mmCIF file of C-alpha atoms in Angstrom:
data_model
loop_
_atom_site.group_PDB
_atom_site.id
_atom_site.type_symbol
_atom_site.label_atom_id
_atom_site.label_comp_id
_atom_site.label_asym_id
_atom_site.label_seq_id
_atom_site.Cartn_x
_atom_site.Cartn_y
_atom_site.Cartn_z
ATOM 1 C CA UNK A 2 90.773 58.078 -53.547
ATOM 2 C CA UNK A 3 88.360 60.715 -52.321
ATOM 3 C CA UNK A 4 88.587 64.423 -53.005
ATOM 4 C CA UNK A 5 89.423 65.229 -49.354
ATOM 5 C CA UNK A 6 92.345 62.764 -49.298
ATOM 6 C CA UNK A 7 93.772 64.097 -52.562
ATOM 7 C CA UNK A 8 93.785 67.734 -51.150
ATOM 8 C CA UNK A 9 95.474 66.588 -47.918
ATOM 9 C CA UNK A 10 98.262 64.851 -49.785
ATOM 10 C CA UNK A 11 98.811 67.892 -51.976
ATOM 11 C CA UNK A 12 99.245 70.140 -48.898
ATOM 12 C CA UNK A 13 101.821 67.815 -47.425
ATOM 13 C CA UNK A 14 103.733 67.915 -50.660
ATOM 14 C CA UNK A 15 103.269 64.261 -51.279
ATOM 15 C CA UNK A 16 101.099 64.797 -54.387
ATOM 16 C CA UNK A 17 101.607 67.344 -57.207
ATOM 17 C CA UNK A 18 98.744 69.813 -57.773
ATOM 18 C CA UNK A 19 98.248 68.611 -61.376
ATOM 19 C CA UNK A 20 97.827 65.036 -60.238
ATOM 20 C CA UNK A 21 95.413 66.137 -57.513
ATOM 21 C CA UNK A 22 93.216 67.835 -60.116
ATOM 22 C CA UNK A 23 93.308 64.816 -62.395
ATOM 23 C CA UNK A 24 92.268 62.551 -59.561
ATOM 24 C CA UNK A 25 89.485 64.822 -58.532
ATOM 25 C CA UNK A 26 88.072 64.946 -62.061
ATOM 26 C CA UNK A 27 88.299 61.229 -62.378
ATOM 27 C CA UNK A 28 86.474 60.709 -59.050
ATOM 28 C CA UNK A 29 83.608 63.075 -60.169
ATOM 29 C CA UNK A 30 83.304 61.271 -63.427
ATOM 30 C CA UNK A 31 83.038 57.855 -61.778
ATOM 31 C CA UNK A 32 80.416 59.203 -59.379
ATOM 32 C CA UNK A 33 78.284 60.512 -62.208
ATOM 33 C CA UNK A 34 78.580 57.302 -64.151
ATOM 34 C CA UNK A 35 77.596 55.350 -61.128
ATOM 35 C CA UNK A 36 74.462 57.569 -60.530
ATOM 36 C CA UNK A 37 73.514 57.415 -64.159
ATOM 37 C CA UNK A 38 73.999 53.683 -64.298
ATOM 38 C CA UNK A 39 71.836 53.064 -61.349
ATOM 39 C CA UNK A 40 69.144 55.313 -62.767
ATOM 40 C CA UNK A 41 69.287 53.565 -66.206
ATOM 41 C CA UNK A 42 68.961 50.181 -64.522
ATOM 42 C CA UNK A 43 65.958 51.308 -62.603
ATOM 43 C CA UNK A 44 64.359 52.668 -65.706
ATOM 44 C CA UNK A 45 65.044 49.530 -67.706
ATOM 45 C CA UNK A 46 63.639 47.362 -64.871
ATOM 46 C CA UNK A 47 60.555 49.510 -64.649
ATOM 47 C CA UNK A 48 59.997 49.338 -68.402
ATOM 48 C CA UNK A 49 60.477 45.540 -68.454
ATOM 49 C CA UNK A 50 57.941 45.102 -65.577
ATOM 50 C CA UNK A 51 55.410 47.297 -67.359
ATOM 51 C CA UNK A 52 55.946 45.412 -70.626
ATOM 52 C CA UNK A 53 55.490 42.061 -68.910
ATOM 53 C CA UNK A 54 52.336 43.234 -67.166
ATOM 54 C CA UNK A 55 50.987 44.729 -70.353
ATOM 55 C CA UNK A 56 51.661 41.546 -72.231
ATOM 56 C CA UNK A 57 49.806 39.411 -69.675
ATOM 57 C CA UNK A 58 46.816 41.807 -69.628
ATOM 58 C CA UNK A 59 46.816 41.870 -73.363
ATOM 59 C CA UNK A 60 46.707 38.145 -73.533
ATOM 60 C CA UNK A 61 43.706 38.024 -71.204
ATOM 61 C CA UNK A 62 41.973 40.867 -72.997
ATOM 62 C CA UNK A 63 42.453 39.196 -76.439
ATOM 63 C CA UNK A 64 40.932 35.895 -75.119
ATOM 64 C CA UNK A 65 37.956 37.673 -73.623
ATOM 65 C CA UNK A 66 37.489 39.749 -76.725
ATOM 66 C CA UNK A 67 37.244 36.709 -78.946
ATOM 67 C CA UNK A 68 34.777 34.748 -76.745
ATOM 68 C CA UNK A 69 32.703 37.263 -74.743
ATOM 69 C CA UNK A 70 32.859 40.858 -75.951
ATOM 70 C CA UNK A 71 29.938 42.254 -77.948
ATOM 71 C CA UNK A 72 30.703 42.086 -81.615
ATOM 72 C CA UNK A 73 33.172 39.250 -81.163
ATOM 73 C CA UNK A 74 33.070 36.164 -83.395
ATOM 74 C CA UNK A 75 31.427 33.967 -80.684
ATOM 75 C CA UNK A 76 28.974 36.652 -79.745
ATOM 76 C CA UNK A 77 27.871 37.175 -83.330
ATOM 77 C CA UNK A 78 27.493 33.377 -83.784
ATOM 78 C CA UNK A 79 25.355 33.134 -80.663
ATOM 79 C CA UNK A 80 23.087 35.894 -81.913
ATOM 80 C CA UNK A 81 22.728 34.107 -85.291
ATOM 81 C CA UNK A 82 21.854 30.789 -83.659
ATOM 82 C CA UNK A 83 19.259 32.514 -81.368
ATOM 83 C CA UNK A 84 17.715 34.331 -84.370
ATOM 84 C CA UNK A 85 17.435 31.057 -86.316
ATOM 85 C CA UNK A 86 15.819 29.290 -83.381
ATOM 86 C CA UNK A 87 13.327 32.148 -82.911
ATOM 87 C CA UNK A 88 12.478 32.169 -86.611
ATOM 88 C CA UNK A 89 11.949 28.377 -86.594
ATOM 89 C CA UNK A 90 9.616 28.677 -83.616
ATOM 90 C CA UNK A 91 7.621 31.370 -85.373
ATOM 91 C CA UNK A 92 7.310 29.212 -88.503
ATOM 92 C CA UNK A 93 6.111 26.171 -86.509
ATOM 93 C CA UNK A 94 3.670 28.317 -84.529
ATOM 94 C CA UNK A 95 2.376 29.760 -87.807
ATOM 95 C CA UNK A 96 1.876 26.371 -89.540
ATOM 96 C CA UNK A 97 0.135 25.118 -86.370
ATOM 97 C CA UNK A 98 -2.631 27.681 -86.666
ATOM 98 C CA UNK A 99 -6.204 26.814 -87.678
ATOM 99 C CA UNK A 100 -5.607 27.800 -91.299
ATOM 100 C CA UNK A 101 -2.381 27.337 -93.276
ATOM 101 C CA UNK A 102 -1.195 29.629 -96.016
ATOM 102 C CA UNK A 103 0.236 26.598 -97.906
ATOM 103 C CA UNK A 104 -1.731 26.220 -101.154
ATOM 104 C CA UNK A 105 -3.102 22.704 -101.412
ATOM 105 C CA UNK A 106 -5.433 23.686 -104.323
ATOM 106 C CA UNK A 107 -7.398 20.476 -105.022
ATOM 107 C CA UNK A 108 -7.196 18.923 -101.621
ATOM 108 C CA UNK A 109 -9.801 19.771 -99.078
ATOM 109 C CA UNK A 110 -7.924 20.932 -96.079
ATOM 110 C CA UNK A 111 -9.676 20.418 -92.769
ATOM 111 C CA UNK A 112 -8.578 22.853 -90.154
ATOM 112 C CA UNK A 113 -8.277 22.196 -86.447
ATOM 113 C CA UNK A 114 -11.578 21.994 -84.626
ATOM 114 C CA UNK A 115 -11.551 24.435 -81.738
ATOM 115 C CA UNK A 116 -7.904 25.359 -82.375
ATOM 116 C CA UNK A 117 -5.645 25.246 -79.345
ATOM 117 C CA UNK A 118 -4.846 28.813 -78.307
ATOM 118 C CA UNK A 119 -1.451 27.612 -77.151
ATOM 119 C CA UNK A 120 1.011 28.547 -79.977
ATOM 120 C CA UNK A 121 2.865 25.258 -79.245
ATOM 121 C CA UNK A 122 0.178 22.586 -78.895
ATOM 122 C CA UNK A 123 1.265 19.063 -78.022
ATOM 123 C CA UNK A 124 1.637 16.967 -81.130
ATOM 124 C CA UNK A 125 2.664 13.381 -81.997
ATOM 125 C CA UNK A 126 6.154 12.573 -80.715
ATOM 126 C CA UNK A 127 7.622 12.046 -84.250
ATOM 127 C CA UNK A 128 7.433 15.876 -84.727
ATOM 128 C CA UNK A 129 10.161 17.810 -83.068
ATOM 129 C CA UNK A 130 10.971 21.590 -82.786
ATOM 130 C CA UNK A 131 13.234 21.088 -85.809
ATOM 131 C CA UNK A 132 10.608 19.464 -87.994
ATOM 132 C CA UNK A 133 9.984 21.127 -91.347
ATOM 133 C CA UNK A 134 6.949 23.491 -91.143
ATOM 134 C CA UNK A 135 5.376 21.884 -94.242
ATOM 135 C CA UNK A 136 5.431 18.535 -92.470
ATOM 136 C CA UNK A 137 3.958 20.100 -89.306
ATOM 137 C CA UNK A 138 1.161 21.657 -91.358
ATOM 138 C CA UNK A 139 0.504 18.319 -93.096
ATOM 139 C CA UNK A 140 0.224 16.687 -89.602
ATOM 140 C CA UNK A 141 -1.990 19.384 -88.263
ATOM 141 C CA UNK A 142 -4.381 19.701 -91.188
ATOM 142 C CA UNK A 143 -4.476 16.485 -93.183
ATOM 143 C CA UNK A 144 -2.909 13.495 -91.517
ATOM 144 C CA UNK A 145 -5.724 11.312 -90.078
ATOM 145 C CA UNK A 146 -8.554 13.390 -91.616
ATOM 146 C CA UNK A 147 -11.004 11.091 -93.472
ATOM 147 C CA UNK A 148 -10.815 11.634 -97.265
ATOM 148 C CA UNK A 149 -13.734 10.559 -99.542
ATOM 149 C CA UNK A 150 -12.748 12.359 -102.752
ATOM 150 C CA UNK A 151 -11.454 10.015 -105.517
ATOM 151 C CA UNK A 152 -8.913 12.411 -106.824
ATOM 152 C CA UNK A 153 -7.470 13.155 -103.427
ATOM 153 C CA UNK A 154 -7.402 9.421 -102.648
ATOM 154 C CA UNK A 155 -5.472 8.844 -105.872
ATOM 155 C CA UNK A 156 -3.110 11.641 -104.956
ATOM 156 C CA UNK A 157 -2.432 10.332 -101.463
ATOM 157 C CA UNK A 158 -1.935 6.851 -102.767
ATOM 158 C CA UNK A 159 0.606 8.192 -105.284
ATOM 159 C CA UNK A 160 2.443 10.257 -102.644
ATOM 160 C CA UNK A 161 2.527 7.321 -100.252
ATOM 161 C CA UNK A 162 4.330 5.239 -102.865
ATOM 162 C CA UNK A 163 6.555 8.142 -103.907
ATOM 163 C CA UNK A 164 7.940 8.618 -100.385
ATOM 164 C CA UNK A 165 9.393 5.073 -100.382
ATOM 165 C CA UNK A 166 13.205 5.468 -100.201
ATOM 166 C CA UNK A 167 12.679 9.188 -99.422
ATOM 167 C CA UNK A 168 10.629 10.911 -96.719
ATOM 168 C CA UNK A 169 7.335 12.690 -96.374
ATOM 169 C CA UNK A 170 8.844 16.184 -96.180
ATOM 170 C CA UNK A 171 10.683 15.818 -99.487
ATOM 171 C CA UNK A 172 7.558 14.288 -101.092
ATOM 172 C CA UNK A 173 5.283 17.097 -99.862
ATOM 173 C CA UNK A 174 7.645 19.619 -101.370
ATOM 174 C CA UNK A 175 7.108 17.987 -104.734
ATOM 175 C CA UNK A 176 3.367 17.751 -104.294
ATOM 176 C CA UNK A 177 2.507 20.519 -106.758
ATOM 177 C CA UNK A 178 4.826 18.937 -109.262
ATOM 178 C CA UNK A 179 2.984 15.726 -109.032
ATOM 179 C CA UNK A 180 -0.319 17.464 -109.492
ATOM 180 C CA UNK A 181 0.831 19.245 -112.656
ATOM 181 C CA UNK A 182 2.510 16.114 -114.003
ATOM 182 C CA UNK A 183 -0.596 13.921 -113.496
ATOM 183 C CA UNK A 184 -3.378 16.324 -114.465
ATOM 184 C CA UNK A 185 -4.596 16.977 -110.898
ATOM 185 C CA UNK A 186 -4.969 13.175 -110.564
ATOM 186 C CA UNK A 187 -7.839 12.794 -112.981
ATOM 187 C CA UNK A 188 -7.589 8.940 -113.267
ATOM 188 C CA UNK A 189 -9.319 8.775 -116.661
ATOM 189 C CA UNK A 190 -6.851 11.331 -118.237
ATOM 190 C CA UNK A 191 -3.738 9.831 -116.575
ATOM 191 C CA UNK A 192 -4.670 6.367 -117.722
ATOM 192 C CA UNK A 193 -4.384 7.515 -121.433
ATOM 193 C CA UNK A 194 -0.817 8.885 -121.149
ATOM 194 C CA UNK A 195 1.421 7.524 -123.899
ATOM 195 C CA UNK A 196 5.040 6.366 -123.482
ATOM 196 C CA UNK A 197 6.275 9.579 -125.052
ATOM 197 C CA UNK A 198 4.213 11.711 -122.637
ATOM 198 C CA UNK A 199 5.428 9.661 -119.664
ATOM 199 C CA UNK A 200 9.004 10.202 -120.698
ATOM 200 C CA UNK A 201 8.437 13.922 -120.999
ATOM 201 C CA UNK A 202 6.871 14.015 -117.510
ATOM 202 C CA UNK A 203 9.855 12.148 -116.022
ATOM 203 C CA UNK A 204 12.309 14.659 -117.568
ATOM 204 C CA UNK A 205 10.376 17.802 -116.824
ATOM 205 C CA UNK A 206 9.367 17.010 -113.182
ATOM 206 C CA UNK A 207 12.411 14.867 -112.362
ATOM 207 C CA UNK A 208 10.271 11.836 -111.370
ATOM 208 C CA UNK A 209 11.701 8.353 -111.836
ATOM 209 C CA UNK A 210 10.317 6.723 -114.966
ATOM 210 C CA UNK A 211 9.402 3.585 -112.990
ATOM 211 C CA UNK A 212 7.244 5.731 -110.641
ATOM 212 C CA UNK A 213 5.670 7.548 -113.608
ATOM 213 C CA UNK A 214 4.719 4.203 -115.170
ATOM 214 C CA UNK A 215 3.415 3.036 -111.820
ATOM 215 C CA UNK A 216 1.072 6.029 -111.509
ATOM 216 C CA UNK A 217 -0.279 5.517 -114.980
ATOM 217 C CA UNK A 218 -0.840 1.781 -114.347
ATOM 218 C CA UNK A 219 -2.617 2.592 -111.045
ATOM 219 C CA UNK A 220 -4.830 5.094 -112.910
ATOM 220 C CA UNK A 221 -5.912 2.379 -115.316
ATOM 221 C CA UNK A 222 -6.706 0.151 -112.369
ATOM 222 C CA UNK A 223 -8.682 2.916 -110.721
ATOM 223 C CA UNK A 224 -10.848 3.271 -113.885
ATOM 224 C CA UNK A 225 -11.562 -0.466 -113.592
ATOM 225 C CA UNK A 226 -12.354 -0.125 -109.885
ATOM 226 C CA UNK A 227 -14.887 2.609 -110.707
ATOM 227 C CA UNK A 228 -16.671 0.380 -113.078
ATOM 228 C CA UNK A 229 -16.914 -2.354 -110.531
ATOM 229 C CA UNK A 230 -17.434 -0.332 -107.348
ATOM 230 C CA UNK A 231 -18.778 2.992 -108.657
ATOM 231 C CA UNK A 232 -15.944 4.870 -107.044
ATOM 232 C CA UNK A 233 -12.448 4.392 -105.628
ATOM 233 C CA UNK A 234 -13.804 5.683 -102.357
ATOM 234 C CA UNK A 235 -16.360 2.935 -102.044
ATOM 235 C CA UNK A 236 -13.724 0.303 -102.819
ATOM 236 C CA UNK A 237 -11.114 1.522 -100.255
ATOM 237 C CA UNK A 238 -13.500 2.468 -97.450
ATOM 238 C CA UNK A 239 -15.258 -0.840 -97.863
ATOM 239 C CA UNK A 240 -12.258 -2.526 -96.224
ATOM 240 C CA UNK A 241 -12.924 -0.675 -92.934
ATOM 241 C CA UNK A 242 -16.766 -0.891 -93.171
ATOM 242 C CA UNK A 243 -16.883 2.820 -94.131
ATOM 243 C CA UNK A 244 -15.730 3.865 -90.662
ATOM 244 C CA UNK A 245 -12.217 4.998 -89.689
ATOM 245 C CA UNK A 246 -10.188 2.790 -87.395
ATOM 246 C CA UNK A 247 -9.542 4.748 -84.164
ATOM 247 C CA UNK A 248 -6.426 3.819 -82.209
ATOM 248 C CA UNK A 249 -5.255 4.902 -78.773
ATOM 249 C CA UNK A 250 -1.478 4.860 -78.897
ATOM 250 C CA UNK A 251 0.342 6.633 -76.062
ATOM 251 C CA UNK A 252 3.857 6.334 -77.394
ATOM 252 C CA UNK A 253 5.193 7.023 -80.888
ATOM 253 C CA UNK A 254 7.171 3.814 -81.133
ATOM 254 C CA UNK A 255 3.999 1.862 -80.585
ATOM 255 C CA UNK A 256 2.501 3.057 -83.900
ATOM 256 C CA UNK A 257 2.981 0.197 -86.396
ATOM 257 C CA UNK A 258 4.398 0.533 -89.906
ATOM 258 C CA UNK A 259 1.821 -2.057 -91.132
ATOM 259 C CA UNK A 260 -1.142 -3.883 -89.723
ATOM 260 C CA UNK A 261 -3.187 -6.968 -90.650
ATOM 261 C CA UNK A 262 -5.695 -4.602 -92.334
ATOM 262 C CA UNK A 263 -3.074 -2.895 -94.481
ATOM 263 C CA UNK A 264 -1.772 -6.327 -95.425
ATOM 264 C CA UNK A 265 -5.239 -7.522 -96.544
ATOM 265 C CA UNK A 266 -5.793 -4.336 -98.566
ATOM 266 C CA UNK A 267 -2.414 -4.608 -100.095
ATOM 267 C CA UNK A 268 -2.968 -8.179 -101.120
ATOM 268 C CA UNK A 269 -6.233 -7.334 -102.865
ATOM 269 C CA UNK A 270 -4.742 -4.310 -104.674
ATOM 270 C CA UNK A 271 -1.707 -6.297 -105.866
ATOM 271 C CA UNK A 272 -4.100 -8.985 -107.143
ATOM 272 C CA UNK A 273 -5.927 -6.332 -109.160
ATOM 273 C CA UNK A 274 -2.647 -5.041 -110.705
ATOM 274 C CA UNK A 275 -1.845 -1.959 -108.609
ATOM 275 C CA UNK A 276 1.835 -1.009 -108.258
ATOM 276 C CA UNK A 277 3.708 0.421 -105.254
ATOM 277 C CA UNK A 278 1.126 -0.866 -102.766
ATOM 278 C CA UNK A 279 3.013 -2.997 -100.309
ATOM 279 C CA UNK A 280 1.585 -3.328 -96.762
ATOM 280 C CA UNK A 281 3.799 -0.545 -95.406
ATOM 281 C CA UNK A 282 2.819 1.836 -98.220
ATOM 282 C CA UNK A 283 -0.895 0.959 -97.837
ATOM 283 C CA UNK A 284 -0.708 1.614 -94.058
ATOM 284 C CA UNK A 285 0.970 5.010 -94.699
ATOM 285 C CA UNK A 286 -1.842 5.762 -97.175
ATOM 286 C CA UNK A 287 -4.488 4.699 -94.658
ATOM 287 C CA UNK A 288 -2.999 7.163 -92.110
ATOM 288 C CA UNK A 289 -2.888 9.921 -94.736
ATOM 289 C CA UNK A 290 -6.433 9.384 -95.975
ATOM 290 C CA UNK A 291 -7.860 8.978 -92.498
ATOM 291 C CA UNK A 292 -8.882 5.335 -92.817
ATOM 292 C CA UNK A 293 -7.022 5.003 -89.548
ATOM 293 C CA UNK A 294 -6.497 7.634 -86.912
ATOM 294 C CA UNK A 295 -2.987 6.981 -85.568
ATOM 295 C CA UNK A 296 -2.511 10.253 -83.763
ATOM 296 C CA UNK A 297 -1.285 9.723 -80.226
ATOM 297 C CA UNK A 298 -3.952 10.203 -77.649
ATOM 298 C CA UNK A 299 -1.854 13.000 -76.172
ATOM 299 C CA UNK A 300 -1.732 14.803 -79.568
ATOM 300 C CA UNK A 301 -3.944 17.857 -80.104
ATOM 301 C CA UNK A 302 -5.210 16.246 -83.324
ATOM 302 C CA UNK A 303 -6.433 12.960 -81.927
ATOM 303 C CA UNK A 304 -9.778 14.199 -80.664
ATOM 304 C CA UNK A 305 -10.674 16.370 -83.759
ATOM 305 C CA UNK A 306 -9.964 13.476 -86.123
ATOM 306 C CA UNK A 307 -11.985 11.110 -83.909
ATOM 307 C CA UNK A 308 -14.801 13.610 -84.002
ATOM 308 C CA UNK A 309 -14.597 13.848 -87.809
ATOM 309 C CA UNK A 310 -14.742 10.030 -88.002
ATOM 310 C CA UNK A 311 -18.015 9.881 -86.038
ATOM 311 C CA UNK A 312 -19.517 13.009 -87.686
ATOM 312 C CA UNK A 313 -18.099 13.301 -91.149
#
């Protein structure tokens, strides 16, 4: 009942004044409650909409923050990877220069002839951007370079045998240990090592005892070779008529692991009592000592090694 209707009934005497006042108060109360209820509902609805919107935006922001924002986990990881790649490129560029800072003491390191000004010269395909810098330096400065020094030949023959079951990078890392262990590869001194001394070398330098014995046996055979051929150099280079074999491989997979020449050298060395001189090891040694130039013709080292072979 409205306020106007209540007053009209009171004037006609159909409704007592006290009842009229009660009805009017009740009507006003209901009206206020209705207004307040509507307002609260609107406020609650607005808050819920804002909360829902905020939640959705928050979800999107959190995902973006994790993957894209500066300082995020993914962004930091990307920066670390980029820094590592840049450092590796700098190392490879450094070891590809004309003169390496790696200390090869007793070995005569032959630098690049007319070094390529390109910091990333084209190399043999078995080298990749992830190749260890020490292996890159070995390729650029020693592999395929003719060696005529008896101590260096003995060293390369030992390292070629040592890398069987391992790899050249790991073997090159232990190169200085081998030099210390075997008296800078003085064959006459190594040949006189006793069993006790060999055992001490194996323990100190972590070289398998079988390989230590093999080196000592080979040293004894080298002493015999020097008596018969004057030098180890004359004996080994005699198999190729004292002139390096020059190959012209275009693809890495075409480079053989052994050849008829390495098989004939291996056969003769085994007959003389040498150890760790199978055809594959001998071919690896021939590549290392420059008896054969197996650099790909597209490699920046093919021409310099060929020139060294014709004009030692």
